[in-house]
XYZ file of C-alpha atoms in Angstrom:
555
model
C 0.017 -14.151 1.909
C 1.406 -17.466 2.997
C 0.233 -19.575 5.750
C 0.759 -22.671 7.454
C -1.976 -24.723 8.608
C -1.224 -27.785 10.765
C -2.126 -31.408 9.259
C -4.737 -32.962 11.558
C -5.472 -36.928 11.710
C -8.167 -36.129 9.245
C -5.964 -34.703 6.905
C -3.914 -37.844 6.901
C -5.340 -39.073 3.158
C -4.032 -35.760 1.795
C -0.961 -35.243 3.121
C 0.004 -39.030 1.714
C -1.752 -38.015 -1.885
C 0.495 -34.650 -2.013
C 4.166 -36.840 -0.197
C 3.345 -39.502 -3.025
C 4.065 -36.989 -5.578
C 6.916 -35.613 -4.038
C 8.591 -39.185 -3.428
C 7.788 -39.402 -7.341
C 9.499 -36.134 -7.968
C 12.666 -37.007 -5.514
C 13.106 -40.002 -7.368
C 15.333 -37.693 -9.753
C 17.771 -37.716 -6.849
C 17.278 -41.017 -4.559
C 16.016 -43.878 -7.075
C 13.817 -45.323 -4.835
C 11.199 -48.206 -6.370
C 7.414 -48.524 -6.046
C 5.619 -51.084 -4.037
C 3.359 -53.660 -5.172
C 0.402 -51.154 -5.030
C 1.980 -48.220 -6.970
C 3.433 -46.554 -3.862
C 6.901 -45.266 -2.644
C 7.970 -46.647 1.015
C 8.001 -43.682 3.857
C 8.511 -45.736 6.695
C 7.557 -42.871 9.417
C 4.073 -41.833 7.882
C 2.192 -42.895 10.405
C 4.029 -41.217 13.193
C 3.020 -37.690 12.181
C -0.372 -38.643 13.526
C 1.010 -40.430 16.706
C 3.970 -38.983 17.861
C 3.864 -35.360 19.371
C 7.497 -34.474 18.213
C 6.812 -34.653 14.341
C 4.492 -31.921 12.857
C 3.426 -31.653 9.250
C 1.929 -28.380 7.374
C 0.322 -27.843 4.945
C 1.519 -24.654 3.016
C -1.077 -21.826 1.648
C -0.978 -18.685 -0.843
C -4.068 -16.860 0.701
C -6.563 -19.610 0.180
C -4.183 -21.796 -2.616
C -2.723 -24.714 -1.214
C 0.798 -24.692 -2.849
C 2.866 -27.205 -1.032
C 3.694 -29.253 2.409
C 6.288 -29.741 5.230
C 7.031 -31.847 7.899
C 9.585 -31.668 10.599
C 10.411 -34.049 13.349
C 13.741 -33.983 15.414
C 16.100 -36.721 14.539
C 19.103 -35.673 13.558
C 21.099 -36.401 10.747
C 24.280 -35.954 11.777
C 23.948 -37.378 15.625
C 23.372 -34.241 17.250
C 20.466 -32.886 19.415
C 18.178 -30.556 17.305
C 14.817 -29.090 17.715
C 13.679 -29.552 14.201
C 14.934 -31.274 10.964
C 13.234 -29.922 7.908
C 12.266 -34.278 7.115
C 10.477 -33.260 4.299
C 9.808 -29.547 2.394
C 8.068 -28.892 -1.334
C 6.535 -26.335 -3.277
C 4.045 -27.191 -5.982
C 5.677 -26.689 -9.515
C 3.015 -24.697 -10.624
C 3.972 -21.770 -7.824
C 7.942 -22.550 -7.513
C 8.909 -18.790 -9.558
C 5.998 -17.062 -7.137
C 8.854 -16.755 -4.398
C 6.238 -19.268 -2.129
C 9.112 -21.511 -1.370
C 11.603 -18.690 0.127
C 8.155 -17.041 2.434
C 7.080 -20.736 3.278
C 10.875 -21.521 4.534
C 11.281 -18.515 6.701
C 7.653 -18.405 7.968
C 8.593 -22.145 9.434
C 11.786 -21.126 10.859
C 10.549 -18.018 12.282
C 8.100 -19.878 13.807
C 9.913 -22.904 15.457
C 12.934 -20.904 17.292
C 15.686 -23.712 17.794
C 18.484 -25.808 16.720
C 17.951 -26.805 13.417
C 19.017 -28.889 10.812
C 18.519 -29.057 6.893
C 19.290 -31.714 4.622
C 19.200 -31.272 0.495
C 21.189 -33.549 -2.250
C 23.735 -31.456 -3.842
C 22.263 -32.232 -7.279
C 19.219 -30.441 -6.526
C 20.120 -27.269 -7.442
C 16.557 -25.262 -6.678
C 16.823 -27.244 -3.247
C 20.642 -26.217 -2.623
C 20.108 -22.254 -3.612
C 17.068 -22.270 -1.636
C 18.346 -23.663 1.814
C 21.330 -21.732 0.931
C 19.836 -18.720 1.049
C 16.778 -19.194 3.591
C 19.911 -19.843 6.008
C 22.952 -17.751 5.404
C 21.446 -15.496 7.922
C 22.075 -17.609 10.728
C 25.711 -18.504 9.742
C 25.201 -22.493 9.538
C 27.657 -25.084 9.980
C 28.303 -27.122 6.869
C 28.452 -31.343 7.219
C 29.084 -33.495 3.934
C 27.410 -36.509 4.698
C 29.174 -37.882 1.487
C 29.775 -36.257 -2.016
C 25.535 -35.843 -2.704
C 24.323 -34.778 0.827
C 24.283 -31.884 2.483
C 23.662 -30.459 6.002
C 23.244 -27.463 7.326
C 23.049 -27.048 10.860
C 22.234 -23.752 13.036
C 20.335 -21.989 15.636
C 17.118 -19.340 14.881
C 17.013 -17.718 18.378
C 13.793 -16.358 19.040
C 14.887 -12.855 19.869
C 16.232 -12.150 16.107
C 13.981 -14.362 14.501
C 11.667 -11.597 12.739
C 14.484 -9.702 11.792
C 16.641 -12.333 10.226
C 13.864 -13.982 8.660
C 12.991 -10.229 6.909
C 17.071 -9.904 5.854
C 16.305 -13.763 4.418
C 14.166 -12.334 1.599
C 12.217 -8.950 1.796
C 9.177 -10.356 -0.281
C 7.825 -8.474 -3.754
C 4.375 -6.235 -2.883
C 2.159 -4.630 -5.375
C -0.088 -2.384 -5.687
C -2.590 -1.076 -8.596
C 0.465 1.194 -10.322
C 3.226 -0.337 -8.553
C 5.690 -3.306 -7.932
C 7.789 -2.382 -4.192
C 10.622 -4.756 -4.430
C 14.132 -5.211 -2.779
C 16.591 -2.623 -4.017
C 19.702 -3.481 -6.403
C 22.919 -1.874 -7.332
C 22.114 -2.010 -10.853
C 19.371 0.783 -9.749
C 22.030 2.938 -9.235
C 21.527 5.385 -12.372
C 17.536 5.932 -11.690
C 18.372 5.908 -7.798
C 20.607 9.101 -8.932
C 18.234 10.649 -11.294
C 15.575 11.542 -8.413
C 17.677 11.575 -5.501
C 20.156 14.414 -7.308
C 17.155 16.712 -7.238
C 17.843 19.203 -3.691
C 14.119 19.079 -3.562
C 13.810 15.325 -2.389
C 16.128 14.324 0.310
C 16.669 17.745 2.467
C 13.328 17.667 3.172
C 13.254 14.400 4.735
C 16.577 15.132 6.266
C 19.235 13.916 4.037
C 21.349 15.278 1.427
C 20.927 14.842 -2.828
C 23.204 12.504 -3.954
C 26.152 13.273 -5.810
C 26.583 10.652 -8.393
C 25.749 7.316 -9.479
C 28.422 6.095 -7.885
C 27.226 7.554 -4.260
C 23.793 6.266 -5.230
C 25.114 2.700 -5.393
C 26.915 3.337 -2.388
C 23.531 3.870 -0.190
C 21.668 1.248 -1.934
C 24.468 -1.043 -0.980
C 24.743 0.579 2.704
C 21.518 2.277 3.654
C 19.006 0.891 0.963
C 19.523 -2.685 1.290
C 18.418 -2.888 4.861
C 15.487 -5.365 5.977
C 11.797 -3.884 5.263
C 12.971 -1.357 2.258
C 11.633 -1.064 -1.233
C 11.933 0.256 -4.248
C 9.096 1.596 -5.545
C 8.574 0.482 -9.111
C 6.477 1.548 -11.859
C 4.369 -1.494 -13.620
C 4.189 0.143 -16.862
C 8.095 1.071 -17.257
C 9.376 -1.477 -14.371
C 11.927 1.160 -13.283
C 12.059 2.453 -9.813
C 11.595 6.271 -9.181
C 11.382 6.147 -5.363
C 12.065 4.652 -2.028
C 9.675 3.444 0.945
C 10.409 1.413 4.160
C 9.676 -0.047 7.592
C 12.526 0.710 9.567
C 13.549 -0.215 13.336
C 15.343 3.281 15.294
C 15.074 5.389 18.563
C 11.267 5.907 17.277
C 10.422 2.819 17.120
C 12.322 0.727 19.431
C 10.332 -2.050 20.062
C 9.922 -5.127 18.167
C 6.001 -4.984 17.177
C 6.320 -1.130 15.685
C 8.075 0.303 13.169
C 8.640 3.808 11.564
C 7.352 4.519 8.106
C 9.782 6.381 6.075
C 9.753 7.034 2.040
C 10.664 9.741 -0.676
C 9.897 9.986 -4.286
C 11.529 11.473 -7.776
C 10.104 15.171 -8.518
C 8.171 13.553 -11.940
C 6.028 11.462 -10.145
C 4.292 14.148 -7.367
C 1.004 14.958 -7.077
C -0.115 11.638 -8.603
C -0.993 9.724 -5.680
C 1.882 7.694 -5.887
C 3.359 7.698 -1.783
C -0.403 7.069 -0.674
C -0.712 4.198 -2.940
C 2.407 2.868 -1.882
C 2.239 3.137 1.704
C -0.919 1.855 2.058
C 0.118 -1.332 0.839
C 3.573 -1.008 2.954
C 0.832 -0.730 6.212
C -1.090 -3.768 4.836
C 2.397 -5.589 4.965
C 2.900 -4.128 8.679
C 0.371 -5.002 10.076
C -1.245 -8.093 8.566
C 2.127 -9.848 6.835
C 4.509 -8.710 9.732
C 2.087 -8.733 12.878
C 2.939 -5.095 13.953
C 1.553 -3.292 16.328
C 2.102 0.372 15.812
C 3.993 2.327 12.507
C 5.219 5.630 13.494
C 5.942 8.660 10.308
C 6.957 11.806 11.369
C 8.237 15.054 9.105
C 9.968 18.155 9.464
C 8.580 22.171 9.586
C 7.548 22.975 5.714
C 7.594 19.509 4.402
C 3.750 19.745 3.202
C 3.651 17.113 1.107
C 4.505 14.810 3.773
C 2.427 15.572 6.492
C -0.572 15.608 4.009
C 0.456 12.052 3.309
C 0.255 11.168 6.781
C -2.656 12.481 6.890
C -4.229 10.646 4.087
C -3.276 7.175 5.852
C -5.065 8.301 9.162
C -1.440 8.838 11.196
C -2.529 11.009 13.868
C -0.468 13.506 15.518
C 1.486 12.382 18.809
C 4.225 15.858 19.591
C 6.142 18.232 18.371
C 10.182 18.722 18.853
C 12.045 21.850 18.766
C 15.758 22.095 17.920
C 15.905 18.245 17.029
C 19.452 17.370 15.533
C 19.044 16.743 11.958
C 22.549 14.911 12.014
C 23.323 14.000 7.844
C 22.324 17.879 7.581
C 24.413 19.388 10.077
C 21.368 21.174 11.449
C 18.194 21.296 13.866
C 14.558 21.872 12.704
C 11.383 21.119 14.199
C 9.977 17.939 13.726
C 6.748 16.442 14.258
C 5.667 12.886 14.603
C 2.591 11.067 13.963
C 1.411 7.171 14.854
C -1.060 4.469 13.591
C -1.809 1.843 15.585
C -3.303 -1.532 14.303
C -6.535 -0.994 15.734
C -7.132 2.431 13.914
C -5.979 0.852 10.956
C -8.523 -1.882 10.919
C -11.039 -0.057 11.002
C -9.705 2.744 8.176
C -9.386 0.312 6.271
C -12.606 -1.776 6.875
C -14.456 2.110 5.765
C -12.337 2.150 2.616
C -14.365 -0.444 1.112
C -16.126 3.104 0.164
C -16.794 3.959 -3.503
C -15.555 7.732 -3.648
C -19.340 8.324 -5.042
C -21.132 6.004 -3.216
C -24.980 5.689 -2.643
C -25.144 3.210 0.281
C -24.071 6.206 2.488
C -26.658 8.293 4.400
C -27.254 11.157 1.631
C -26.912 14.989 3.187
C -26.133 18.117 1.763
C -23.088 19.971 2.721
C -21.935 23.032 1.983
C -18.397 24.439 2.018
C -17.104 27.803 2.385
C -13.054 29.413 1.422
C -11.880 32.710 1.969
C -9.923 33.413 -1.448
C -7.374 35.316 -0.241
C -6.096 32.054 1.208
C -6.076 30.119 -2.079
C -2.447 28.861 -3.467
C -2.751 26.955 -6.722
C -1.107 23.437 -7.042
C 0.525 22.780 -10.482
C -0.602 20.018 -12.680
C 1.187 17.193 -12.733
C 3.296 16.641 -15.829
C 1.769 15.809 -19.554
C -0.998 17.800 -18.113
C -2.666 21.353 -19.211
C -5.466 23.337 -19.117
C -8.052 24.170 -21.682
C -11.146 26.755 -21.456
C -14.893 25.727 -22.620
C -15.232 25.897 -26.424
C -18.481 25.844 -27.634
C -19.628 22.046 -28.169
C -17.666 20.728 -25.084
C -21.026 19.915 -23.721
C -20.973 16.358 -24.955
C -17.423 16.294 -23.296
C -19.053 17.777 -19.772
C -21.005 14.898 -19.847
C -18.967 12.158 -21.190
C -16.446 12.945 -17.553
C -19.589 13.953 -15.204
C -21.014 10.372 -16.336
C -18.333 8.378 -15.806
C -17.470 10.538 -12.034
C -21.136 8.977 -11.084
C -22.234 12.096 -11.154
C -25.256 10.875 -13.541
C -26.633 7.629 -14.083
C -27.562 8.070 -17.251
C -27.115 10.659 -20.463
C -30.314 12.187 -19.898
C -29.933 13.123 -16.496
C -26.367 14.775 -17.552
C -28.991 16.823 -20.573
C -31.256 17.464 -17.667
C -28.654 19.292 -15.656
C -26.699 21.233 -18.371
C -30.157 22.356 -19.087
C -30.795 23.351 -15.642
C -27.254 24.915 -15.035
C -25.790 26.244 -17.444
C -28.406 26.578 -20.854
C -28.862 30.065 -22.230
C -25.352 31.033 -20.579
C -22.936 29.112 -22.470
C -21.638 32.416 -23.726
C -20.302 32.458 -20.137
C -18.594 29.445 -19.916
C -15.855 29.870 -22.026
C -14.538 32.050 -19.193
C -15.585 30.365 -16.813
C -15.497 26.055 -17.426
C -12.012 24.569 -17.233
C -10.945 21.095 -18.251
C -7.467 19.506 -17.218
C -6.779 17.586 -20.693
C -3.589 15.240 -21.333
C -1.171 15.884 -24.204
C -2.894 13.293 -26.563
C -5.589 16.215 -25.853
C -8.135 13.782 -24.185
C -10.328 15.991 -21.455
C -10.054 13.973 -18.100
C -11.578 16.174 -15.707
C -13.743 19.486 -15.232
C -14.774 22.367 -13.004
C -16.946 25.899 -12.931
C -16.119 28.855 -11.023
C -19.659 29.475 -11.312
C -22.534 31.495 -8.348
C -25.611 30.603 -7.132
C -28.057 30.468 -10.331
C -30.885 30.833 -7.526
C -30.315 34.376 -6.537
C -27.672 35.357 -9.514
C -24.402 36.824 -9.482
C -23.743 39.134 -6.446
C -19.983 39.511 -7.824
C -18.832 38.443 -3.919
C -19.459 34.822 -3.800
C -18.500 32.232 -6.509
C -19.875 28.726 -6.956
C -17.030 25.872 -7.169
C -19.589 24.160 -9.924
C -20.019 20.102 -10.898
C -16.356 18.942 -9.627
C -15.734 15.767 -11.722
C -12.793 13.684 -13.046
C -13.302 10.762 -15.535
C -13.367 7.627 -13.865
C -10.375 6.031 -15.970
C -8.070 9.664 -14.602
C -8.418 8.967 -11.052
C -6.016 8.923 -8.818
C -3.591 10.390 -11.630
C -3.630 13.617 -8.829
C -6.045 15.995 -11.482
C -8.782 17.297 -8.638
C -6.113 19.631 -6.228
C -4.818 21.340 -9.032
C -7.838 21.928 -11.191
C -9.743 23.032 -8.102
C -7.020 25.549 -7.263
C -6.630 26.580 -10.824
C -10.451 27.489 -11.023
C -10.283 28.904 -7.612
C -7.521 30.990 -8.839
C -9.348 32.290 -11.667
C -12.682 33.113 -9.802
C -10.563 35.415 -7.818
C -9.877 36.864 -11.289
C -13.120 37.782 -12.161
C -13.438 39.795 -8.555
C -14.773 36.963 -5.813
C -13.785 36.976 -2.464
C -15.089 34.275 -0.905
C -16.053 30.740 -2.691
C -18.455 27.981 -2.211
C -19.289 24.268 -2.859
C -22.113 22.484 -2.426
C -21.237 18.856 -2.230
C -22.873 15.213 -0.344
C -22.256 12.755 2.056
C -22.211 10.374 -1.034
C -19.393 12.026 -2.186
C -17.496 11.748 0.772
C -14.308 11.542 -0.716
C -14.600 14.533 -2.848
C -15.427 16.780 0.195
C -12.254 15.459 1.867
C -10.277 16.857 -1.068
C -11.940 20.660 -0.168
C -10.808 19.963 3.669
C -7.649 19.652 2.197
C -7.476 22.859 0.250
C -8.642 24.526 3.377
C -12.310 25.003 2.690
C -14.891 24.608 5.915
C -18.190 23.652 6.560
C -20.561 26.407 6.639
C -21.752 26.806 10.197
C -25.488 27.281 9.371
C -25.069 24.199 7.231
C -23.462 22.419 9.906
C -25.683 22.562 12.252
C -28.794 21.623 9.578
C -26.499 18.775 8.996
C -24.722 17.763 11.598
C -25.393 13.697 10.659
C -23.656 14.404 7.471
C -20.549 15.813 8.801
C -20.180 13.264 11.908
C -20.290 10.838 8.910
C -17.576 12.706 6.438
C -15.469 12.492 9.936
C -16.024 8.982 10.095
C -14.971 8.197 6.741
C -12.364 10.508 6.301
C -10.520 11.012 10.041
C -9.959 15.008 8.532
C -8.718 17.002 11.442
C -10.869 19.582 10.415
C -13.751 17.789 11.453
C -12.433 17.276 15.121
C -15.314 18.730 16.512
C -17.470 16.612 15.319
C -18.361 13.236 16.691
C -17.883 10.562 14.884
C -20.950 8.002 13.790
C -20.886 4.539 14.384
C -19.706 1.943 11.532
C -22.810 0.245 11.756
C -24.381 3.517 10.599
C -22.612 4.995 7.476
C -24.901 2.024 5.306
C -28.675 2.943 5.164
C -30.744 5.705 4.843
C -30.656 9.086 6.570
């Protein structure tokens, strides 16, 4: 994230090391000669350190130093400005980072004034740049003679957010994914998810009907400040939309409302989540906000479970609201995250989803079966049953889950669980494989080995995915599939035993609608008060959450 930190008197040895190099490099342009000691004459140096109108900065990439400015305001052209941009540079190292176009808004943004900007017109990075950083704010164009330039305008403090984010919505990333500015030559993959009836009548707008009314949006609606395309690394193409957007919801300057859709392909991988969390990040630490509203229609699932996920929390519920680009009214419901809840969510995701710093309890889950809808597998996905010798397999994905420490622990439990019934397992163990026909993840609809099978109660058995499959959106349907089948064999009801250590995991049965089961509840009330902490599920409401300062240590 760039910063600007102010140049202080002891500073002053740096900031001449770093404007001695630039003097070098803007020799190019203005042939000025060296001094008897090796130096180039700036005659006002000094006077950044003496005189309260001139400020200098230096310029930071997190905790990089990548370049300098300083401003004072005599004007080039005899008028009466705030600020002159005397001196502005990017190190060459970080000039195609897109450091020079965030440095030269942040600046502006943050001195609200009459300005003016100087750059020779045969520096052509300089002339683009300035160029660009201020068609926004509709300057007025002097020619000093045929190699200067100025540009001379006003940043009012009112717009200056905005017009600063219109400037240059910056690139984010994520793990999986680049969100970047939409362009009309993403017109044909705009059109090849947002065709689909399934994505935008949900959210309240209709498919679109060619490429050519895909360009159109991106050119009217998807071009607007604060909106990205969402951008696969590993192809580079985009196959969805997410944005921070200003409207009746969020009216004020310091909120925004979260809004996003994605291409049919790409659900149930964990691809919104992964994108919006980053897209909160940006709200709140890069643009300063204080609250990001979401809200969704009646039906529309999928979204509300990715509010959930983020830790939006429910605010109301409208009846017969207009849904205008539909011609219709639903009921909507809308959700907020402030800035404060986010800080700390995201303080307790510095969580491992199997992680043994936590408190360790035992919780138990319970599901009616009769409630249980399966979720498909996401595509290049499949199922395949237990085949005798698998059990090096079981292992191999339980390891790498964290479920074992070592190989002999895994032996130690397949002999505990499941040795001398093997002939069971190949109707009962399931593995969700990839095409390639690698086995990424595995579950039991099993019972309680302890008392045997009472035909009534199945066993949700040694939930795992391999580490490298995460997030690839495996556990939901695999649990559901299993689930599915256990009613097969004649189960009504199903269990899972589960730990505080595995936090994460037992959020994924909240999810699917299991419950804790009261007697183990109350036994463990710690653990749950802790799952509610880390998690924020709203089926753990009635619990009380723990303290932060508690969810390290032992029990």
């Amino acid at each position: 994230m760039i910063r600007l930190q102010v140049v202080r008197k002891e500073d002053r040895d740096l900031l001449w090391n770093i404007n001695q190099k630039y003097l070098y490099e803007m020799t190019m342009y203005y042939p000025d000669p060296m001094d008897e000691n090796g130096n180039y004459h700036y005659g006002h140096f000094e006077e950044y350190f003496t005189d309260p109108r001139r400020e200098a900065f230096l310029i930071f990439d997190d905790h990089t130093m990548v370049g300098f400015a300083m401003l004072c305001p005599y004007s080039n052209i005899g008028k009466n400005p705030d600020y002159i941009m005397a001196e502005f540079t990017i190190f060459p190292t970080y000039r195609r980072k897109h450091c020079a176009l965030e440095a030269a808004n942040l600046l502006l943004t943050s001195h609200p004034g009459r300005w003016e900007i100087k750059y020779n017109e045969k520096n052509a990075g300089a002339k683009k740049l300035w160029t660009t950083v201020t068609a926004p704010y509709h300057p007025v164009v002097h020619h000093l003679n045929e190699e200067e330039t100025v540009f001379e305008f006003e940043c009012r403090q009112e717009e200056q957010a905005r017009k600063a984010a219109t400037v240059y919505p910056p690139t984010l990333g994520t793990e999986r994914l680049i969100l970047r500015p939409w362009k009309e030559e993403d017109a044909a993959e705009c059109y090849r998810y947002a065709q689909d009836p399934r994505v935008g009548p949900a959210a309240g707008w209709p498919a679109h009907t060619s490429v050519g009314d895909s360009r159109r949006i991106i050119r009217d609606v998807l071009s607007s400040p604060e909106t990205y395309a969402i951008v696969l690394k590993e192809t580079g193409l985009p196959i969805g939309s997410i944005g921070l957007h200003h409207n009746d919801l969020a009216e004020k300057d310091d909120e925004a409302e979260l809004g996003y859709w994605l291409g049919v392909p790409y659900w149930g991988r964990g691809i919104v989540p992964e994108a919006a969390r980053e897209m909160l990040r940006h709200a709140f630490e890069d643009l300063g906000l204080l609250r990001v509203w979401c809200g969704y229609y009646d039906g529309n699932e999928k979204s509300r479970r990715v509010q959930e996920k983020l830790g939006f929390r429910h605010q109301w519920t409208t009846e017969n609201l207009p849904v205008p680009q539909m011609n219709e009214t639903r009921t909507g419901h809308v959700s907020l995250l402030t800035r404060e809840q986010w800080t700390v969510q995201n303080s307790l995701m510095s969580f491992d989803n199997h992680d043994s710093r936590i408190p360790y309890y035992e919780l138990m889950l319970e599901q009616n079966l009769d409630d249980i809808s399966e979720v498909p597998l996401p595509a290049g996905y499949h199922y395949q049953n237990y085949a005798p010798g698998d059990k090096d397999i079981w292992i191999t994905i339980e390891k790498t889950a964290k479920e074992f420490s070592t190989r002999e622990e895994g032996e130690a439990a397949w002999e505990r669980y499941y040795a001398g019934r093997e002939n069971e397992l190949e109707d009962r163990m399931f593995f969700a494989a990839d095409d390639d026909g690698q086995m990424l993840a595995t579950a039991t609809a099993f019972y309680d080995i302890r008392t045997g099978d009472d035909g009534k109660t199945g066993w949700l058995h040694w939930v795992a995915v391999r580490r490298d499959a995460q997030g690839q959106g495996l556990s939901k349907p695999l649990i559901t599939h299993v689930l599915q089948h256990m009613k097969k064999l004649g189960y009504t009801r199903a269990v899972v035993p589960t730990q505080t250590t595995t936090w994460l995991a037992c959020k994924v049965y909240l999810d699917l609608g299991f419950l804790p089961i009261p007697g183990n509840a109350e036994r463990n009330e710690k653990g749950w008060r802790i799952v509610r902490t880390l998690t924020n599920h709203p089926a753990l409401s009635g619990f009380a959450p723990v303290p932060e300062a508690e969810l390290i240590g032992k029990k």
